CSV table of C-alpha atoms in Angstrom, one decimal:
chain,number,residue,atom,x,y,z
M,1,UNK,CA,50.6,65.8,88.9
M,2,UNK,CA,47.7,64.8,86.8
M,3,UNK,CA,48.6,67.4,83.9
M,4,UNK,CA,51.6,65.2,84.0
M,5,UNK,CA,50.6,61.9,84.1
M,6,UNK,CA,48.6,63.1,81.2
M,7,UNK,CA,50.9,63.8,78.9
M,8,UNK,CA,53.5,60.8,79.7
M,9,UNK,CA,50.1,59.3,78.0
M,10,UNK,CA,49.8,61.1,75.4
M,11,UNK,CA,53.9,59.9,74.7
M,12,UNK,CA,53.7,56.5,75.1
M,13,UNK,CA,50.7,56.3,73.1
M,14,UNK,CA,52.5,58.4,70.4
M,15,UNK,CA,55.4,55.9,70.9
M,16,UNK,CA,58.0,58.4,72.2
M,17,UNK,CA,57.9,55.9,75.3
M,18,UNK,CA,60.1,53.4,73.7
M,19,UNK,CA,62.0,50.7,75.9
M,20,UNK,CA,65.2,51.3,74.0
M,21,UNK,CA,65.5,54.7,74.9
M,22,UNK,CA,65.7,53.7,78.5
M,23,UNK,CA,68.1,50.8,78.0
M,24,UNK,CA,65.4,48.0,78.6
M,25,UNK,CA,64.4,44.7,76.6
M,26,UNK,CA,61.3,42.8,75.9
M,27,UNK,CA,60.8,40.0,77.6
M,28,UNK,CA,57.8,37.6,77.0
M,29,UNK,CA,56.8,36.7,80.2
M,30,UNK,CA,57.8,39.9,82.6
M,31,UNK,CA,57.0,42.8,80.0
M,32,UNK,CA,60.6,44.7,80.1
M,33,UNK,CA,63.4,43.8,81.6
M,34,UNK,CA,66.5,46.1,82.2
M,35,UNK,CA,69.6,45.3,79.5
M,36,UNK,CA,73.2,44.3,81.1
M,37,UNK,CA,74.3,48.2,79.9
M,38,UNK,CA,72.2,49.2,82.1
M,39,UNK,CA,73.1,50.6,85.8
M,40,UNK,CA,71.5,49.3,88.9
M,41,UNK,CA,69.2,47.0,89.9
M,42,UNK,CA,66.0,46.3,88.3
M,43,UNK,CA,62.8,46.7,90.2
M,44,UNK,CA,59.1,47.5,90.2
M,45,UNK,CA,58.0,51.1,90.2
M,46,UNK,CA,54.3,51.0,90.2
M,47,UNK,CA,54.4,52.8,86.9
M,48,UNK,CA,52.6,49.6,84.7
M,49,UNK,CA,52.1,46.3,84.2
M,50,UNK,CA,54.7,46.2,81.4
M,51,UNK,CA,57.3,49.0,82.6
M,52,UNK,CA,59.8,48.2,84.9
M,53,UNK,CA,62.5,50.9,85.6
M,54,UNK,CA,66.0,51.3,87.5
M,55,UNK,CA,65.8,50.8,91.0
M,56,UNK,CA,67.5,53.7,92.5
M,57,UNK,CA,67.4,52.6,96.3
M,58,UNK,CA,71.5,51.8,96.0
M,59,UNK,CA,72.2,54.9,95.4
M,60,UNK,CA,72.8,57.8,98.5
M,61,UNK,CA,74.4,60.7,99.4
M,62,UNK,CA,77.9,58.5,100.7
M,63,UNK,CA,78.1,56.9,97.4
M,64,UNK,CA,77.5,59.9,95.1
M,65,UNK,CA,79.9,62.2,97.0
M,66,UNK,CA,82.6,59.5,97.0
M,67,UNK,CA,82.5,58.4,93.4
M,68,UNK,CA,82.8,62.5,92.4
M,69,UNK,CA,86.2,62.3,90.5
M,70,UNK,CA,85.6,65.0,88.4
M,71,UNK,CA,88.7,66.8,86.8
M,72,UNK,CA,91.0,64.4,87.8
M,73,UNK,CA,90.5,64.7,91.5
M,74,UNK,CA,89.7,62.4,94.4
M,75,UNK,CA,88.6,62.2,97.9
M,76,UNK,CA,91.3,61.0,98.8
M,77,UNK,CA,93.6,63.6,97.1
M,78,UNK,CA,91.7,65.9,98.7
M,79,UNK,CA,92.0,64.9,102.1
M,80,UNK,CA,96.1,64.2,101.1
M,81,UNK,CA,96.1,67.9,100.2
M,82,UNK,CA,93.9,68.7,103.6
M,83,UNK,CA,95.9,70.1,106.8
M,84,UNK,CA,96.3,67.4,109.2
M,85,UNK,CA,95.2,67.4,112.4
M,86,UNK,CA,98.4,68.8,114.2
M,87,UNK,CA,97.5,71.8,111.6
M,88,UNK,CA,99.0,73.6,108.6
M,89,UNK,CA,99.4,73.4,105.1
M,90,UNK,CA,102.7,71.8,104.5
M,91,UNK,CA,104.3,71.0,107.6
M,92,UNK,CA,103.8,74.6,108.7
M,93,UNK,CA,101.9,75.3,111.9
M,94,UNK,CA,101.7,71.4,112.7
M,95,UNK,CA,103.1,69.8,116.0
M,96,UNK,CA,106.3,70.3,117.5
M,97,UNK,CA,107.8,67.0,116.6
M,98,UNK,CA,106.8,67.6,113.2
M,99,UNK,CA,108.2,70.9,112.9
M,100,UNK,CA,111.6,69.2,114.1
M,101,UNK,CA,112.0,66.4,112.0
M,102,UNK,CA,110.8,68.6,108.4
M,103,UNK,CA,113.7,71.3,109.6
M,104,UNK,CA,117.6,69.6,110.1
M,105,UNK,CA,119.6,71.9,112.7
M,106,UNK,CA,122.2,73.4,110.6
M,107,UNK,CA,126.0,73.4,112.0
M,108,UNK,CA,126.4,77.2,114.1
M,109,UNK,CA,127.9,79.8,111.5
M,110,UNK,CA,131.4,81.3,112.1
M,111,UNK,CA,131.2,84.9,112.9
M,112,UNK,CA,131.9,87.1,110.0
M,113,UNK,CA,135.3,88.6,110.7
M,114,UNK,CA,136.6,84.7,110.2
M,115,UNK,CA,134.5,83.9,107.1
M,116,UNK,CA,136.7,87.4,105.7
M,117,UNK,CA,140.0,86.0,107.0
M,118,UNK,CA,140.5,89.0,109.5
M,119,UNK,CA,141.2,87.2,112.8
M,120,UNK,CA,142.0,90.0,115.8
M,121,UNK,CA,143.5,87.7,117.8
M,122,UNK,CA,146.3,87.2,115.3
M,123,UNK,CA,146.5,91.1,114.5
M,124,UNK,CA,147.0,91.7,118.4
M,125,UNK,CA,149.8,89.1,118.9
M,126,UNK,CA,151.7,90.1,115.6
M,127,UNK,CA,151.2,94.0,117.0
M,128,UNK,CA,152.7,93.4,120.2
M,129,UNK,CA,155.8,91.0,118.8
M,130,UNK,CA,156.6,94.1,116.9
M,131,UNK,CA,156.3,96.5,119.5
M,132,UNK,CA,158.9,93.9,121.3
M,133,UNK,CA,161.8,94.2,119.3
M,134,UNK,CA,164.4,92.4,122.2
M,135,UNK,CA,162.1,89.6,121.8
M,136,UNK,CA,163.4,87.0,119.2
M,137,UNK,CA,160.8,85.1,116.8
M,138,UNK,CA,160.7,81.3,116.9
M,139,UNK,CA,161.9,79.7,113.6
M,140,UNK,CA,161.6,76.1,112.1
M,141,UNK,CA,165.5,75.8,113.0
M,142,UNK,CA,164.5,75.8,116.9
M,143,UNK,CA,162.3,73.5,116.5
M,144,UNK,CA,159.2,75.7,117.7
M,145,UNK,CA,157.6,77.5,114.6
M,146,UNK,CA,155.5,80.3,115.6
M,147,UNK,CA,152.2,80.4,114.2
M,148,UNK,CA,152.1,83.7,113.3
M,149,UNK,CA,154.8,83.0,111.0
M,150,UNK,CA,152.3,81.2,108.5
M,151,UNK,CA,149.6,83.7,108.7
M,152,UNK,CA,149.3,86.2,105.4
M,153,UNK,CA,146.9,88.5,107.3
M,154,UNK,CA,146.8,91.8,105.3
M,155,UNK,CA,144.0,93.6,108.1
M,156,UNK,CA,146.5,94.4,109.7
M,157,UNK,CA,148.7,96.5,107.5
M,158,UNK,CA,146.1,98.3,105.9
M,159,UNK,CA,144.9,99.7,109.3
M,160,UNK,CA,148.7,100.8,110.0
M,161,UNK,CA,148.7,102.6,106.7
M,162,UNK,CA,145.4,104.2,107.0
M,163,UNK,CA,146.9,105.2,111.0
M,164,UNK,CA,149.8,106.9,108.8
M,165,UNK,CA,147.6,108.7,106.6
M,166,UNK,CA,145.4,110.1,109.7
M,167,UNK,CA,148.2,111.4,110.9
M,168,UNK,CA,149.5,112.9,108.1
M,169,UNK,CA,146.6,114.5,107.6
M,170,UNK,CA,146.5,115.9,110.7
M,171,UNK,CA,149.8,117.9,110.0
M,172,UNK,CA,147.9,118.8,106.9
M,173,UNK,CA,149.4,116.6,104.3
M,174,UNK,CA,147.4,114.5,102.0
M,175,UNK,CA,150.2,111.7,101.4
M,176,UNK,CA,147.7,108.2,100.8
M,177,UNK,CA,148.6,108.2,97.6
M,178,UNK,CA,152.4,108.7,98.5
M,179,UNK,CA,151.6,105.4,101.2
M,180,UNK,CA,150.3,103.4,99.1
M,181,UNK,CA,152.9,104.2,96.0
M,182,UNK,CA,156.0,104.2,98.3
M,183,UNK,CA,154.6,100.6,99.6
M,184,UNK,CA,153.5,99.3,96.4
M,185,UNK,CA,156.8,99.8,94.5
M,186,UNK,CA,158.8,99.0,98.1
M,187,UNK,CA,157.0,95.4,98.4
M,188,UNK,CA,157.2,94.3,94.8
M,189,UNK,CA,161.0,95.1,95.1
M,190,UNK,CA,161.9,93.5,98.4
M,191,UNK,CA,159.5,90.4,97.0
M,192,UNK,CA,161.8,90.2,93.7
M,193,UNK,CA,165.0,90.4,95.7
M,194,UNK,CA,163.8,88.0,98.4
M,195,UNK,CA,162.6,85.6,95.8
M,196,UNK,CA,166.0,85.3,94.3
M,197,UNK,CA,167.5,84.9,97.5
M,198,UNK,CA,165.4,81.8,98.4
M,199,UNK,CA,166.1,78.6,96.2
M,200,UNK,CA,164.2,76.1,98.5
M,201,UNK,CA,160.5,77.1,98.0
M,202,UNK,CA,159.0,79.7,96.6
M,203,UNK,CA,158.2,83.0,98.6
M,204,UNK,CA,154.7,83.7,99.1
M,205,UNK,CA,154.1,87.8,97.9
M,206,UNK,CA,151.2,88.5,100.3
M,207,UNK,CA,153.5,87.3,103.0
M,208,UNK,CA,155.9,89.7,102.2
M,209,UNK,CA,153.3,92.3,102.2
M,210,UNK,CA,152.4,91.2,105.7
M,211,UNK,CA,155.4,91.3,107.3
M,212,UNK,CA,156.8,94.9,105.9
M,213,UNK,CA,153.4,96.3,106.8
M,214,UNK,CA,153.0,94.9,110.3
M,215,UNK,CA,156.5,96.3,110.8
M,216,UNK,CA,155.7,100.0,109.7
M,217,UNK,CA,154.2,100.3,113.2
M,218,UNK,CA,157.0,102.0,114.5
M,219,UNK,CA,156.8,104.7,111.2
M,220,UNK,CA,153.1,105.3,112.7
M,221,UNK,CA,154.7,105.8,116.0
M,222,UNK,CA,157.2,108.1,114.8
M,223,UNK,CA,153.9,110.4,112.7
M,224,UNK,CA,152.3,111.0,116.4
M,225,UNK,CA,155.6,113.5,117.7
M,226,UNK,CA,155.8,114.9,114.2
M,227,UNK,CA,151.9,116.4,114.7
M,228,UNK,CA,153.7,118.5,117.6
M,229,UNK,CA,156.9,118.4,117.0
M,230,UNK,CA,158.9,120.8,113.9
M,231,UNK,CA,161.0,118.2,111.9
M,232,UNK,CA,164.0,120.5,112.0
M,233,UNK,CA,164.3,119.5,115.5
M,234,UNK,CA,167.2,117.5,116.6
M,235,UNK,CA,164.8,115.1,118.4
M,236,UNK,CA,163.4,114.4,115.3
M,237,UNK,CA,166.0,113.6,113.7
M,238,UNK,CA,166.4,110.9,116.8
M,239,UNK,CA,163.4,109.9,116.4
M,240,UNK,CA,163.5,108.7,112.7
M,241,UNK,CA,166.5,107.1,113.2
M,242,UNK,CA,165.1,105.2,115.9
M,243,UNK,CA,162.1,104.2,114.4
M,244,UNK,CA,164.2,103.1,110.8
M,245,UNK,CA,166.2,101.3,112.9
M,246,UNK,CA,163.3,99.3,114.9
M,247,UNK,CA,161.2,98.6,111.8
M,248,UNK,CA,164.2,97.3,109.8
M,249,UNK,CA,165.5,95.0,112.7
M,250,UNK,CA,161.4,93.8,113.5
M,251,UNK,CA,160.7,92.9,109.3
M,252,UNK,CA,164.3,91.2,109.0
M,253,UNK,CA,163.6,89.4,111.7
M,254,UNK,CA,160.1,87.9,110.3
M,255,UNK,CA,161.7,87.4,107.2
M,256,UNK,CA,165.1,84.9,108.7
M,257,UNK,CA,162.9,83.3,110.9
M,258,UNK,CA,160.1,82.6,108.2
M,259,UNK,CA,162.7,81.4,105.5
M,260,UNK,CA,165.4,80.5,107.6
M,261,UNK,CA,168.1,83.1,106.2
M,262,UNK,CA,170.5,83.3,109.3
M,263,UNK,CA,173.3,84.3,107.1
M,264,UNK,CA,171.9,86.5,105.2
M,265,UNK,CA,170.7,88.5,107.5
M,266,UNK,CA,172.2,92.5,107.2
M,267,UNK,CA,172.0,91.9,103.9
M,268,UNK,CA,168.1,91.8,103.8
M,269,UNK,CA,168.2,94.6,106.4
M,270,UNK,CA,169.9,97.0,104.1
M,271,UNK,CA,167.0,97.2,101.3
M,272,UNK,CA,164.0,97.0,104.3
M,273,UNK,CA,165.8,99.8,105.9
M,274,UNK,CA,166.1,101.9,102.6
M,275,UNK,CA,161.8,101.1,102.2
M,276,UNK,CA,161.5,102.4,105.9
M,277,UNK,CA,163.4,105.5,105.8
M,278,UNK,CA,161.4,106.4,102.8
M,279,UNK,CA,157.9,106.0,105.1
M,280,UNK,CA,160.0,108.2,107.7
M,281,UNK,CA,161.2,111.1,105.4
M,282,UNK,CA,156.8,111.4,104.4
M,283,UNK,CA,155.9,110.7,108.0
M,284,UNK,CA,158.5,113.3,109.7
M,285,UNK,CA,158.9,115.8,106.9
């Protein structure tokens, strides 16, 4: 301390201890008196008779922390960027009633066999009105359309032609490509024919699809005898002409209800039943 005190005598006798450098004026009657650039309050330090130096009571520890705005950055950003007191950063981990107001409910998802059209309800109804051929269809003219008039569901048709296939395969014939050739050609032709039929509206093709392949249930019927039975067998022969017959009589059906073609009836049979005996002749022989 007195080593010092020493030399801050030695500098203001050298004149380093200038009242400029420290922001202070001369004033005639008080010695030095603080500039208005200068911070804080003046006040007496002991140091001299002429000296008088910032007065650094004002200052604590509250006022230092909350003037730090260093960097761009507050107290009161940081307490803004602070978890509250129900907890979390950003609405996560807080309260209850929090959690439920940042979150909306969303609206209950459909389950996934709707979202891809495939509705087994509709499959089950349009199986067993085929597998009811006494049973007539309700058409627009009766003034009760049936629903399942309307619906294009294809589900249903491919799991009758992969049914055929199994089958075939189970007498040891690899036919898909047969099934799906035979129906290919067999729906684009009955769709051209039908279409020039119909001058009202135009004829949906996936409809079409629908209906023939709903009605080759009875063809799938007929490939479950034929894994026992030989086809030269006159019960076979029966059989397939049974089973043309049912299939021809269930799509024309679908088809004058759906479009209203009452007169035109056997003569939309005759080109279903030629598509159906081809699906026989690969099922049964």
């Amino acid at each position: 301390l007195v080593g010092g005190l020493e030399k801050l005598k030695i500098m203001a006798e050298e004149g380093v201890l200038r009242p400029q450098n420290f922001g202070l004026s001369v004033d005639d009657e008080e010695g030095f008196a603080p500039t208005s650039s200068a911070t804080g309050s003046a006040g007496s330090s002991g140091a001299g008779p002429g000296l008088q130096f910032m007065d650094t009571s004002a200052y604590d520890a509250s006022a230092a922390s909350s003037s730090y705005t260093s960097g761009g950055v507050s107290d009161q950003g940081a307490s803004s960027a602070a978890p509250s007191a129900g907890g979390g950063f950003f609405g996560f981990g807080g309260s209850s009633g929090a959690s439920s107001q940042a979150f909306v409910e969303d609206e209950p998802d459909e389950p996934l066999l709707d979202e891809l059209g495939i509705h087994p309800s509709h499959i089950l109804k349009r199986t067993l009105l085929i597998c009811q051929p006494w049973k007539s269809v309700k058409s627009a003219a009766s003034g009760h359309r049936d629903d399942l008039l309307d619906d294009n569901d294809m589900a249903g048709p491919l799991l009758f032609c992969f049914a055929l296939g199994f089958l075939l395969l189970l007498q040891g014939k690899m036919s898909f490509g047969y099934i799906y050739g035979v129906g290919m050609v067999g729906c684009v032709g009955i769709y051209a024919l039908l279409s020039m039929m119909v001058n009202e509206h135009k004829l949906e093709f996936f409809r079409v699809v629908s209906y023939l392949g709903y009605s080759l249930l009875p063809i799938v019927f007929l490939a479950v005898p034929a894994v026992f039975i030989t086809a030269q067998s006159a019960v076979m022969y029966v059989m397939v002409v049974v089973a043309v017959v049912w299939a021809t009589r269930s799509a024309a059906s679908l088809f004058v209800a759906a479009e209203g073609m009452d007169k035109q009836r056997y003569l939309i049979a005759y080109p279903i039943g030629l598509f159906y005996l081809g699906f026989a002749l690969i099922a049964a022989f």
